[in-house]
Short mmCIF file of C-alpha atoms in Angstrom, two decimals:
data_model
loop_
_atom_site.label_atom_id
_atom_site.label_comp_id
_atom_site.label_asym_id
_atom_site.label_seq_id
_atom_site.Cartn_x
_atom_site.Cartn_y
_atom_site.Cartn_z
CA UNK A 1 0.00 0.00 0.00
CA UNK A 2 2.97 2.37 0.76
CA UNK A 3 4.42 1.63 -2.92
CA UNK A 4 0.95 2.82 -4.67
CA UNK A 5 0.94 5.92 -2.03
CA UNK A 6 4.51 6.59 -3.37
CA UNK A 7 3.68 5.86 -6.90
CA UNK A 8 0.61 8.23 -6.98
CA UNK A 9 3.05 11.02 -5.26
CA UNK A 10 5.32 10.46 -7.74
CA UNK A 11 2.94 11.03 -10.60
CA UNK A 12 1.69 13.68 -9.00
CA UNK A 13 4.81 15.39 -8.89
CA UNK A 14 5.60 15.01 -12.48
CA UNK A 15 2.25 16.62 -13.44
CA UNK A 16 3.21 19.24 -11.30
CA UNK A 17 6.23 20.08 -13.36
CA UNK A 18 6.81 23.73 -14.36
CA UNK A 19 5.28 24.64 -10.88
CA UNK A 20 7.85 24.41 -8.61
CA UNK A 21 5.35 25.89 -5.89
CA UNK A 22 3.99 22.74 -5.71
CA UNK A 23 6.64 20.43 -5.30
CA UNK A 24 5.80 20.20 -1.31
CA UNK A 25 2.36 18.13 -2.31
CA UNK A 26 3.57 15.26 -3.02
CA UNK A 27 5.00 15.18 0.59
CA UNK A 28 1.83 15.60 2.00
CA UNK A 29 -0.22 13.13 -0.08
CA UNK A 30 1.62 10.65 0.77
CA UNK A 31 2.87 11.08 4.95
CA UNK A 32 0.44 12.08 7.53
CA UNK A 33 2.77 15.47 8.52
CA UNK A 34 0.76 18.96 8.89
CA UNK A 35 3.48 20.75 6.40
CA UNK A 36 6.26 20.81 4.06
CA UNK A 37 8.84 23.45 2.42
CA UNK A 38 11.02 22.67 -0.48
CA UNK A 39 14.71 24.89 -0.57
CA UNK A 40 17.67 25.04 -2.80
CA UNK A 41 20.43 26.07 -0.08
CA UNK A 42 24.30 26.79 -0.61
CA UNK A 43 26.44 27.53 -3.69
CA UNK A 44 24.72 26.11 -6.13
CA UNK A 45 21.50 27.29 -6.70
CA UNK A 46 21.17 29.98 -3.68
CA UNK A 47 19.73 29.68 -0.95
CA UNK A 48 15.85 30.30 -1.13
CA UNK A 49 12.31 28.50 -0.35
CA UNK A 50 10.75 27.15 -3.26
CA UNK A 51 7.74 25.78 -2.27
CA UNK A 52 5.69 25.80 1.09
CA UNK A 53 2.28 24.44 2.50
CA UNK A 54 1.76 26.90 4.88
CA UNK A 55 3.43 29.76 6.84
CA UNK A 56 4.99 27.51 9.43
CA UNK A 57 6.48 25.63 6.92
CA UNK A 58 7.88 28.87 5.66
CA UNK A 59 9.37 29.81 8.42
CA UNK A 60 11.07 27.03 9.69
CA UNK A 61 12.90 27.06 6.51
CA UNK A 62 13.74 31.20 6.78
CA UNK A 63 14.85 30.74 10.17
CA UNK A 64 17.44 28.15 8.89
CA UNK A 65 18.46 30.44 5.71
CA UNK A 66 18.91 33.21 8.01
CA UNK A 67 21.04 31.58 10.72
CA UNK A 68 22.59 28.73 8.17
CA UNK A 69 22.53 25.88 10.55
CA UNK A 70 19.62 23.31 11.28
CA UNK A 71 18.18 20.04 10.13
CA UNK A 72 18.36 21.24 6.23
CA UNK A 73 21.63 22.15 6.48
CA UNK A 74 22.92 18.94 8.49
CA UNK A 75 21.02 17.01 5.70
CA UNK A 76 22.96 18.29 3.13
CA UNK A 77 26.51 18.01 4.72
CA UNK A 78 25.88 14.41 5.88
CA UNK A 79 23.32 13.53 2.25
CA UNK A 80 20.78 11.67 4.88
CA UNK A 81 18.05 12.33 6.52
CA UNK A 82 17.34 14.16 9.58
CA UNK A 83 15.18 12.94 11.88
CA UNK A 84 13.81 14.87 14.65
CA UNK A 85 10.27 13.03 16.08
CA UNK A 86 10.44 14.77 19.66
CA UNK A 87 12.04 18.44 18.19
CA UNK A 88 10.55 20.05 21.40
CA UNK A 89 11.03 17.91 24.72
CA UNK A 90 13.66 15.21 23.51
CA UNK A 91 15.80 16.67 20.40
CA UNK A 92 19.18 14.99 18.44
CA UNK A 93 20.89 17.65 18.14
CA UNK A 94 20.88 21.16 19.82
CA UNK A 95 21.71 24.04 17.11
CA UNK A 96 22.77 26.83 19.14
CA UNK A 97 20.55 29.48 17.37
CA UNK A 98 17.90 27.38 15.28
CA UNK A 99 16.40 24.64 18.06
CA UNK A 100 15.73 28.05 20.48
CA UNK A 101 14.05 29.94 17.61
CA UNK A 102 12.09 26.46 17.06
CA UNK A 103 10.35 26.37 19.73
CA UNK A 104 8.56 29.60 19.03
CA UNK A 105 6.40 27.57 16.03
CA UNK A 106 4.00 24.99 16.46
CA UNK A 107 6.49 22.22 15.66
CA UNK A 108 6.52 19.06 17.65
CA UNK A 109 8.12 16.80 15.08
CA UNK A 110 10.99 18.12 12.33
CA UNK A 111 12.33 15.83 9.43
CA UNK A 112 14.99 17.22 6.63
CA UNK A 113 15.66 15.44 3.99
CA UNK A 114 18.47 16.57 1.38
CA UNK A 115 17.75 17.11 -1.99
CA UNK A 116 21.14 15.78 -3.74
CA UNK A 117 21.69 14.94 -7.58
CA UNK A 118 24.91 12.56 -8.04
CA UNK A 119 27.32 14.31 -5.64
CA UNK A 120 25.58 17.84 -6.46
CA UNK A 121 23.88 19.11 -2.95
CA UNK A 122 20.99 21.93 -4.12
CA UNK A 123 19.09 21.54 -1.08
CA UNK A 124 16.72 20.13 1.13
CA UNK A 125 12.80 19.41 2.11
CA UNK A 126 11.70 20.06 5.38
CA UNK A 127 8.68 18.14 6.73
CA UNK A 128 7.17 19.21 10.12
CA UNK A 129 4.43 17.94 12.06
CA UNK A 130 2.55 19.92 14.51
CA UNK A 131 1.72 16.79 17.19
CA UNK A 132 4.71 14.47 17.98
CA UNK A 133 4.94 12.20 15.36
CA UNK A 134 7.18 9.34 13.94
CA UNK A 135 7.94 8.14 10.54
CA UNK A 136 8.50 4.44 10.40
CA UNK A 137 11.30 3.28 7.83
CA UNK A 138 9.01 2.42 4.81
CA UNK A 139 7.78 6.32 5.16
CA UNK A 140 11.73 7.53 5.38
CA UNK A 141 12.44 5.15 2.05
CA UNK A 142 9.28 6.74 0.51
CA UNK A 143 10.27 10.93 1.74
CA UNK A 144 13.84 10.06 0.66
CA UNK A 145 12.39 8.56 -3.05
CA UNK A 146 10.50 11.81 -3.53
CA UNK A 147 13.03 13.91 -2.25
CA UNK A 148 15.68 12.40 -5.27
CA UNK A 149 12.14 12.84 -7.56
CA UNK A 150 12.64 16.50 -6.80
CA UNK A 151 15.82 17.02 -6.77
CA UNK A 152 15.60 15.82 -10.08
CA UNK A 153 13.37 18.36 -11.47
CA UNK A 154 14.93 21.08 -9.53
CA UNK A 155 18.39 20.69 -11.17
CA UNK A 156 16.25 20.17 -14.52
CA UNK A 157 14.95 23.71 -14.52
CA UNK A 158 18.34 25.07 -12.71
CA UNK A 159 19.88 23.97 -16.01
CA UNK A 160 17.46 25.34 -18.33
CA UNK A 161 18.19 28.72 -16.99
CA UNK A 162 21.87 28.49 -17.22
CA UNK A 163 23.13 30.63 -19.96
CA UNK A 164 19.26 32.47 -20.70
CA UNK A 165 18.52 35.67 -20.40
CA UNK A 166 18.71 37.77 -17.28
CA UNK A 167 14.86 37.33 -16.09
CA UNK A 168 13.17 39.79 -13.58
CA UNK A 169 11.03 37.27 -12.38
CA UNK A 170 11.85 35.20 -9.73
CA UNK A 171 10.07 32.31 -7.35
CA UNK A 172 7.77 33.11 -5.20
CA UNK A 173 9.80 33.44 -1.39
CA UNK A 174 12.34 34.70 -3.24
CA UNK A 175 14.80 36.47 -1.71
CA UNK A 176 16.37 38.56 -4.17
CA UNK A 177 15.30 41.67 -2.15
CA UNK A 178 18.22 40.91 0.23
CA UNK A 179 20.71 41.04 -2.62
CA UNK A 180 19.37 44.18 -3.65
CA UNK A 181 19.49 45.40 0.02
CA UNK A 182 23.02 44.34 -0.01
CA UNK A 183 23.82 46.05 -2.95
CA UNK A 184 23.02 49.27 -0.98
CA UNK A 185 25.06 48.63 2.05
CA UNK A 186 27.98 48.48 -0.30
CA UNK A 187 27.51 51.65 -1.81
CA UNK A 188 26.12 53.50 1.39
CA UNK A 189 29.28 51.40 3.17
CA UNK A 190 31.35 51.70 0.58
CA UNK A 191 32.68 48.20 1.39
CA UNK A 192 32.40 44.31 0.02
CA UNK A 193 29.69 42.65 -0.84
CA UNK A 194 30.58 39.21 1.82
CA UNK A 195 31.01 42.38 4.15
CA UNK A 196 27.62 44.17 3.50
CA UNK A 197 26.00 40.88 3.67
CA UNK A 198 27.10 39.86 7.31
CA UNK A 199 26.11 43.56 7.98
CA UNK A 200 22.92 42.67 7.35
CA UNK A 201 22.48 39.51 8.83
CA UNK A 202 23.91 40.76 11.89
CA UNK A 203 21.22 43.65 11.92
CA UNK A 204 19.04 41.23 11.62
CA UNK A 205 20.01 39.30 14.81
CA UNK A 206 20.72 41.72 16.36
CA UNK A 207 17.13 43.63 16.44
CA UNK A 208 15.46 39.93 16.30
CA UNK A 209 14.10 40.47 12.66
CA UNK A 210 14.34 38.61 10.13
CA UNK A 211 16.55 39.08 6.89
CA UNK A 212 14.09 39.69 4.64
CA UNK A 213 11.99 42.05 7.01
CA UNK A 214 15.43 44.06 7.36
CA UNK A 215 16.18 44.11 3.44
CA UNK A 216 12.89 45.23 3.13
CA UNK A 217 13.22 48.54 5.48
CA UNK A 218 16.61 48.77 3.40
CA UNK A 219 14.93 48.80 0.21
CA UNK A 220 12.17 51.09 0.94
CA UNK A 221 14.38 53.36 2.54
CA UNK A 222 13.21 53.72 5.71
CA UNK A 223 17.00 52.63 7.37
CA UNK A 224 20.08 53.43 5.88
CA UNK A 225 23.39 51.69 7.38
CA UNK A 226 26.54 54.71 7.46
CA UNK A 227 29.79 54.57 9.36
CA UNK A 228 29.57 56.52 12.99
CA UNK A 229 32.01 57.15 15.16
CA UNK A 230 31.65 54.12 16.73
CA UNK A 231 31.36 52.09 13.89
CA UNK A 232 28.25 51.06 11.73
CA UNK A 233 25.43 52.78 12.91
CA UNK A 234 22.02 52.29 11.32
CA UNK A 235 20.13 55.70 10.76
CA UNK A 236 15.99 56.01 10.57
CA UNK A 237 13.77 58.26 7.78
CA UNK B 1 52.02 -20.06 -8.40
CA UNK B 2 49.81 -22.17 -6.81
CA UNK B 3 45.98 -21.71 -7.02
CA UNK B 4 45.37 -20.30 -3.02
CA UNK B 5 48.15 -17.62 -4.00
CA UNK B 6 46.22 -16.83 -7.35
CA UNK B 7 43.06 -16.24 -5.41
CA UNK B 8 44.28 -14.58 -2.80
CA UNK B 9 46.17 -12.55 -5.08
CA UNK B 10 42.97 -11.94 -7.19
CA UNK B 11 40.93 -10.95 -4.63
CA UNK B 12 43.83 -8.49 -3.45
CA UNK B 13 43.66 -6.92 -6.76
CA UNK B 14 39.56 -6.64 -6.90
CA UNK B 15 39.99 -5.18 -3.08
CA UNK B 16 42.24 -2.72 -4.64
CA UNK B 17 40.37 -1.52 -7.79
CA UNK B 18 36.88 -1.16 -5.20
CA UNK B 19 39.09 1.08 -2.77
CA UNK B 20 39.88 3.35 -6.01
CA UNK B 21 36.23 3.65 -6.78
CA UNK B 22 35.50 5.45 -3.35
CA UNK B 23 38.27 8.16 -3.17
CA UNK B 24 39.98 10.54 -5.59
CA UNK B 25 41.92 8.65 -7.52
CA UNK B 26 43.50 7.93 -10.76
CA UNK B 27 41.64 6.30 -13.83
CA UNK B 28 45.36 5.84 -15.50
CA UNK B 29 46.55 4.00 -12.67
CA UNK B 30 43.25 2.07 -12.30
CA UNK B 31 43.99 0.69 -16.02
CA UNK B 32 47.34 0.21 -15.02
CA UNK B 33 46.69 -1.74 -11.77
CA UNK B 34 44.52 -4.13 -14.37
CA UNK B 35 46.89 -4.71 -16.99
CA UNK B 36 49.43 -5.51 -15.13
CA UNK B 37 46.97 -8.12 -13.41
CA UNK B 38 46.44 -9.68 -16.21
CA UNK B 39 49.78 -10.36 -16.82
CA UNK B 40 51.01 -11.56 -13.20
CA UNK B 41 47.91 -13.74 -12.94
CA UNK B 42 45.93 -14.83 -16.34
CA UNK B 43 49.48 -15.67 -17.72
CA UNK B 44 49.23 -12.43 -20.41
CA UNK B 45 52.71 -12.17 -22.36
CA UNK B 46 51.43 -8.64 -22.58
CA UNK B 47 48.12 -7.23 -22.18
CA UNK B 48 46.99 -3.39 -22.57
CA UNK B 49 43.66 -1.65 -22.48
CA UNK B 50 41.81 0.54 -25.44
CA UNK B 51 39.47 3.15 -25.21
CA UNK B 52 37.76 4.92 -27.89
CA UNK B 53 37.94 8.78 -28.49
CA UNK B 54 35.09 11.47 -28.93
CA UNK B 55 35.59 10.32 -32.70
CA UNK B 56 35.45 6.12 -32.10
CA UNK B 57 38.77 5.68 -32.70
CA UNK B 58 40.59 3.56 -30.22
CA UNK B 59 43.90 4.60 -28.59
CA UNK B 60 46.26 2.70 -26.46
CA UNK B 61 45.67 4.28 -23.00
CA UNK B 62 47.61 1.57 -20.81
CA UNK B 63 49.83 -1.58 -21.03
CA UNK B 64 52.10 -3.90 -19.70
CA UNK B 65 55.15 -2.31 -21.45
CA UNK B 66 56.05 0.71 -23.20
CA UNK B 67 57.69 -0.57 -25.90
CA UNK B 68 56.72 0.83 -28.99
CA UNK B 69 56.17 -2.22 -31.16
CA UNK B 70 54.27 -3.84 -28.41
CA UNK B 71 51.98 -0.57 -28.54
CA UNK B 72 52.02 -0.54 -32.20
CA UNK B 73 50.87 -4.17 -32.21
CA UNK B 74 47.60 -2.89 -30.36
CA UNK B 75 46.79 -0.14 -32.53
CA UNK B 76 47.12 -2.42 -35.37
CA UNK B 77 45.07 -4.50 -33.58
CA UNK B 78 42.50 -1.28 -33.38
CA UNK B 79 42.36 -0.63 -36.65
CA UNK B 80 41.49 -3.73 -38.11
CA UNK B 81 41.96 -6.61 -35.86
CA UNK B 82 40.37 -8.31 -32.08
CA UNK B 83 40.77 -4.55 -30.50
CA UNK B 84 38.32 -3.47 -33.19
CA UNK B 85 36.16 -6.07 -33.18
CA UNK B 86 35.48 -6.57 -29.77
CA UNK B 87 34.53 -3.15 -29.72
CA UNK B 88 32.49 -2.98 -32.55
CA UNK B 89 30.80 -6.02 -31.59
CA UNK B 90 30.61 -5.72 -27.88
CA UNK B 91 31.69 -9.05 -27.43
CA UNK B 92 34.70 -11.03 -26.64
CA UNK B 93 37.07 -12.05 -29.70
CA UNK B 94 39.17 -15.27 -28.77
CA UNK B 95 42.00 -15.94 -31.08
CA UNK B 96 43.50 -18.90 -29.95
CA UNK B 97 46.13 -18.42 -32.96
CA UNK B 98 47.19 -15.71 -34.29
CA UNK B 99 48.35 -17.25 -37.61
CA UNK B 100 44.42 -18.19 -38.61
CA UNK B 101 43.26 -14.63 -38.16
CA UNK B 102 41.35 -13.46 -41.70
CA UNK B 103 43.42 -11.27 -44.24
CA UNK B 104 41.91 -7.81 -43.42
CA UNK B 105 44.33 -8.52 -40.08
CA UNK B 106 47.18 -9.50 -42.57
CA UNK B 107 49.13 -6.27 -40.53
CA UNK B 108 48.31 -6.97 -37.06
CA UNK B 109 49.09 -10.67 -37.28
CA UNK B 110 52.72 -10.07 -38.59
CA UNK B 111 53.41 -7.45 -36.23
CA UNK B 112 52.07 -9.58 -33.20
CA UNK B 113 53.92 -13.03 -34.77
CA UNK B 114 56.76 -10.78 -35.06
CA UNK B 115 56.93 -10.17 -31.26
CA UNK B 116 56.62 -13.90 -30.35
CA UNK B 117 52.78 -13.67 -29.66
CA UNK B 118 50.56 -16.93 -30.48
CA UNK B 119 46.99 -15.93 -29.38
CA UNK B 120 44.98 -12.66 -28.14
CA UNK B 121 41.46 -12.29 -26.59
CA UNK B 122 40.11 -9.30 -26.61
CA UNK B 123 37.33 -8.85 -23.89
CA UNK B 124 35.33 -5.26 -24.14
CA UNK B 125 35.01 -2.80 -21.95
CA UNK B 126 30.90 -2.60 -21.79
CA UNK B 127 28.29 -1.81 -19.53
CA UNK B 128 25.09 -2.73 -20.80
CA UNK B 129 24.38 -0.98 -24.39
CA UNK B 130 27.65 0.97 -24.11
CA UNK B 131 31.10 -0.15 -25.37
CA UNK B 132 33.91 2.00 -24.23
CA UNK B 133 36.84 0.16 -25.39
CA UNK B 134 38.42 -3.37 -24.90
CA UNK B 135 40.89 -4.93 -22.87
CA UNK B 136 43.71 -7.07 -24.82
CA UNK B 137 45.57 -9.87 -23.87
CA UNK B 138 48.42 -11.40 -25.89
CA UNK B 139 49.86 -14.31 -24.88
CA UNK B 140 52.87 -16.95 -26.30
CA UNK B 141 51.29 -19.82 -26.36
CA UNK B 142 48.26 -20.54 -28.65
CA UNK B 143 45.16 -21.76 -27.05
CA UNK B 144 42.37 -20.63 -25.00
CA UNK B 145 42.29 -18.63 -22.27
CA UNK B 146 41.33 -21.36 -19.16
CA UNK B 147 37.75 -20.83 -17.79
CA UNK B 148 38.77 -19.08 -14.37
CA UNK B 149 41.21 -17.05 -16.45
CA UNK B 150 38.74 -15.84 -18.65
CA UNK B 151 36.02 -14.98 -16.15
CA UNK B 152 38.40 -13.31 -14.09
CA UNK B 153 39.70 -11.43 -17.63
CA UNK B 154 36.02 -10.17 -17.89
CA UNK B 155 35.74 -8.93 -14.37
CA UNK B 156 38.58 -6.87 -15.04
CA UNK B 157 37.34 -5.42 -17.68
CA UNK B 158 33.95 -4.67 -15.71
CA UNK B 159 35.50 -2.68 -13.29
CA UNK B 160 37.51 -0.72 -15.45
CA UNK B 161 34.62 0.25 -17.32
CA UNK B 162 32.81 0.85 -13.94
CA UNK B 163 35.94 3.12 -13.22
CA UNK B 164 36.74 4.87 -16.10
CA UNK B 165 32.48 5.66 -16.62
CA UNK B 166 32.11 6.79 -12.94
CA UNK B 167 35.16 9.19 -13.28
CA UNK B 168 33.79 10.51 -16.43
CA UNK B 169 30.57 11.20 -14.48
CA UNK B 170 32.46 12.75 -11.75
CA UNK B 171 34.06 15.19 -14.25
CA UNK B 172 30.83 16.03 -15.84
CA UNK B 173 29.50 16.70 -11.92
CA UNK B 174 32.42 19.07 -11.59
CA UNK B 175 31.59 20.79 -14.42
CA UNK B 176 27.82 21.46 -13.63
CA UNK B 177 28.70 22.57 -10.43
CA UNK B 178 31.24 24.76 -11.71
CA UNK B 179 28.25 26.73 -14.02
CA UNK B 180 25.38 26.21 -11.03
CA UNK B 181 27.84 28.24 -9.02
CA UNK B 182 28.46 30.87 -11.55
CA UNK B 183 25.25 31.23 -12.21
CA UNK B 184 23.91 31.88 -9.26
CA UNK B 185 26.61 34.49 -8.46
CA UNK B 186 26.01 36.17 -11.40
CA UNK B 187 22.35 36.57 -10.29
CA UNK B 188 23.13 37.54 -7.14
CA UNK B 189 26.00 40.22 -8.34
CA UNK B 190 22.79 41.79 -11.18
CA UNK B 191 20.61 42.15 -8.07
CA UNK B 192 23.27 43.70 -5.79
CA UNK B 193 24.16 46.26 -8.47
CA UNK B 194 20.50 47.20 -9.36
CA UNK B 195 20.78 48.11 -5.44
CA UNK B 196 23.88 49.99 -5.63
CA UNK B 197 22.72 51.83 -8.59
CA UNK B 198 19.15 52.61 -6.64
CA UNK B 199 21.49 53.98 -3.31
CA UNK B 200 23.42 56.37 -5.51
CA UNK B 201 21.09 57.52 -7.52
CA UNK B 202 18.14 57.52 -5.30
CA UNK B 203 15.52 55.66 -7.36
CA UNK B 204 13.91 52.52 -7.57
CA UNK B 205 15.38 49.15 -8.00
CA UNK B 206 13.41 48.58 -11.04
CA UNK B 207 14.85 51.76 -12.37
CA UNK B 208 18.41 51.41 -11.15
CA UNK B 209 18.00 47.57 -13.72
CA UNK B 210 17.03 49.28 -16.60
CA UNK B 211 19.95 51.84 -16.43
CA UNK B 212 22.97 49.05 -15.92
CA UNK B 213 21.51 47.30 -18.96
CA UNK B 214 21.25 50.09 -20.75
CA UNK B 215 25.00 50.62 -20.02
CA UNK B 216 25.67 46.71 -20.84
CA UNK B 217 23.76 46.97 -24.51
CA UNK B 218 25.31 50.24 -24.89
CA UNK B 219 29.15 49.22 -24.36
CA UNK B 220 28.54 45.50 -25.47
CA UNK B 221 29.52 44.35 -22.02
CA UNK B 222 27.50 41.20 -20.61
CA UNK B 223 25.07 42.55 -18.47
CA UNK B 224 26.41 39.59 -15.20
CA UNK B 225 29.92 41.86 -15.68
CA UNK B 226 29.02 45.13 -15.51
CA UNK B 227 27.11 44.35 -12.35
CA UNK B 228 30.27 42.64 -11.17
CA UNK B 229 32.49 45.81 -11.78
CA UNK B 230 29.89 48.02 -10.13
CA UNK B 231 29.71 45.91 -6.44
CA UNK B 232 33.31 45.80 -6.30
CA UNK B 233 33.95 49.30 -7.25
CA UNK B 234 36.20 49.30 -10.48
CA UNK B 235 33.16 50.47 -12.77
CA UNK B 236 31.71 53.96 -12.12
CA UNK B 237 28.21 54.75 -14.05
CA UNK B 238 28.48 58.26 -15.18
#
């Protein structure tokens, strides 16, 4: 029964194709989890949510963008799964900045799975559950069958657009407004671009926002970063 | 060498080849490690291994000795003889003498007679529908290769194609990765300079775009390099 549950998400997902804002359904069809988000992470294709059921889902993927450590991440360093049934009382691993943030959402149950094409990591799907739950090994064979499924068609369109035309589209959570925020710390900084970046990510921390919210107040203009007298100061209006 | 030496000795050398698979390593010494197997166990004279080019010709790309009439035998052999045919075929090509071999091999059967050779098998270097070259063994005797000799031949020749295919693979990895990454970074350098552009000129983002191409079409510059220039300071819009 598992095998035609894993067929049918499989199908699914190939209909799907050309949507990428969908490839967290065939997660869902086929494990009884409340939500799912789909990332590309690291050098390869950025790091940036693709696809997500819901806002929790969303977030617990941000979080780990913004920080760069948790279960996605751990995924793709080790290429296997990782499996956290009891995230809240009884977690694996402690990430210094991630499990803390965590616990904030209605997550009792966390499982990453890395999306990985030959030896090329591109990312990872996070499945969450609200409740405590467990997946037994026939359900972690079935996640980590989909998960290659969609690596698979995530490389696929990666490689389409390598080469095309510059396009001012992008995906849905995508996070191209913290380039472009970045791209105005350097000139209001006047210094590197792996500099400006940490500038921002360390505003972000450091006023409990995330990166995104931050880039946006860049972008709009309503914060400008300039160099005080006691170093970077961040000025309002 | 007695048969428990032979095994162990065979099994040493398939232990070997399987650690190569895992780590970095070296497809030329791979073949090598092979060829020179055949000879210290299957009783090869010689042996050598042939893989075909981007154009299907075969080349010499390892054997048993350098010499240049032994390697000169084998590309004979390539052109129109057991290398070729094997390949062609996908199948193994006994010769169990090297004088009954038809005309069209007129050249490779002197040159090999010349050296002292008898008989040859050529065994291919296949995985399923795909031949990538064969693996030759010339011995002084004439005859066929005994049964455990022959298996062990092919096995050889398995794992070399296993090897030299999963390397290839692992080059062609490499190079994706290599464009993924500069990809990406060129996206993420365009969107980084349509926010410089929007800081120093105080307007929009969408604005600030249509200005650096504009500069890009204008100067025939690729649009991913003039956004480079601008985030790192060399390249000043006026």
């Amino acid at each position: 029964m598992a095998d035609e549950r894993l067929g049918e998400a499989l199908a699914a997902l190939d209909n799907s194709v050309g949507e990428p804002s969908r490839f967290h359904e065939p997660f869902l069809r086929m494990l009884p989890l409340t939500g799912a988000a789909v990332s590309t992470i690291g050098p390869l294709l950025g790091s940036e949510t693709i696809a997500a059921s819901d806002s929790v889902a969303l977030r617990i993927d941000e979080l780990q963008i913004d920080l760069g450590e948790g279960p996605c991440w751990d995924a793709m360093a080790t290429s296997r799964p990782i499996l956290e049934p009891d995230i809240r009382d009884n977690p694996r691993t402690n990430w210094p900045a991630f499990s803390a943030a965590v616990m904030d959402q209605p997550v009792g149950s966390l499982f990453a799975f890395p999306l990985i094409v030959g030896n090329l990591k591109i990312g990872a799907v996070d499945l969450y559950s609200s409740e405590r739950a467990d997946l037994n090994p026939t359900q972690i064979h079935n996640a980590t069958a989909m998960a290659s499924a969609v690596s698979r068609h995530v490389l696929r369109r990666a490689l389409h657009e390598i080469g095309g035309e510059y396009e001012n589209s992008g995906t849905t959570y995508s996070r191209r407004i913290v380039h472009q925020a970045t791209g105005m710390l350097i000139a209001q900084l006047r210094v590197p671009s792996d500099d400006a970046a940490l500038i921002l990510q360390g505003q972000a921390f450091a006023t409990d926002r995330t990166m995104m919210d931050v880039a946006q107040a860049v972008v709009d203009r309503r914060i400008t970063f300039v160099h005080g007298s006691e170093g970077i100061e961040v000025e309002r209006g | 060498m007695d048969e428990f030496t032979r095994q162990e000795k065979l099994l040493n050398t398939f232990s070997t080849l399987a650690d190569t698979l895992v780590a970095d390593y070296d497809v030329i010494e791979l073949l090598q490690t092979l060829v020179d197997s055949c000879h210290e166990l299957l009783g090869a004279a010689e042996a050598g291994i042939l893989l075909a080019d981007s154009s299907g010709n075969l080349d010499v790309m390892a054997s048993t000795s350098e010499a240049s009439r032994l390697v000169e035998t084998m590309q004979l052999g390539a052109e129109a003889g057991p290398g070729i045919e094997s390949f062609t075929t996908g199948k193994i090509v006994a010769v169990p003498d090297i004088e009954d071999v038809p005309e069209a091999w007129s050249q490779f059967r002197d040159s090999a007679l010349d050296l002292g050779f008898r008989s040859v098998h050529a065994f291919p270097l296949r995985l399923r529908e795909k031949t990538i070259g064969t693996l030759n063994l010339l011995r002084q005797t004439t005859g066929d290769l005994q049964a455990q000799d022959a298996a062990a031949a092919k096995a050889f020749a398995d794992v070399a194609t296993i090897g030299i295919l999963h390397e290839r693979t692992m080059r062609e990895l490499d190079t994706l990765a290599d464009q993924l990454q500069t990809a990406l970074n060129r996206r993420i350098a365009i969107e980084q300079a349509k926010g410089f552009i929007a800081h120093t000129r105080g307007i929009a983002v969408e604005d600030a775009f249509s200005i650096i191409r504009q500069y890009s079409r204008n100067n025939n510059i690729p649009l991913s390099q003039v956004a480079a220039r601008i985030v790192d300071f060399t390249l000043e819009l006026d």
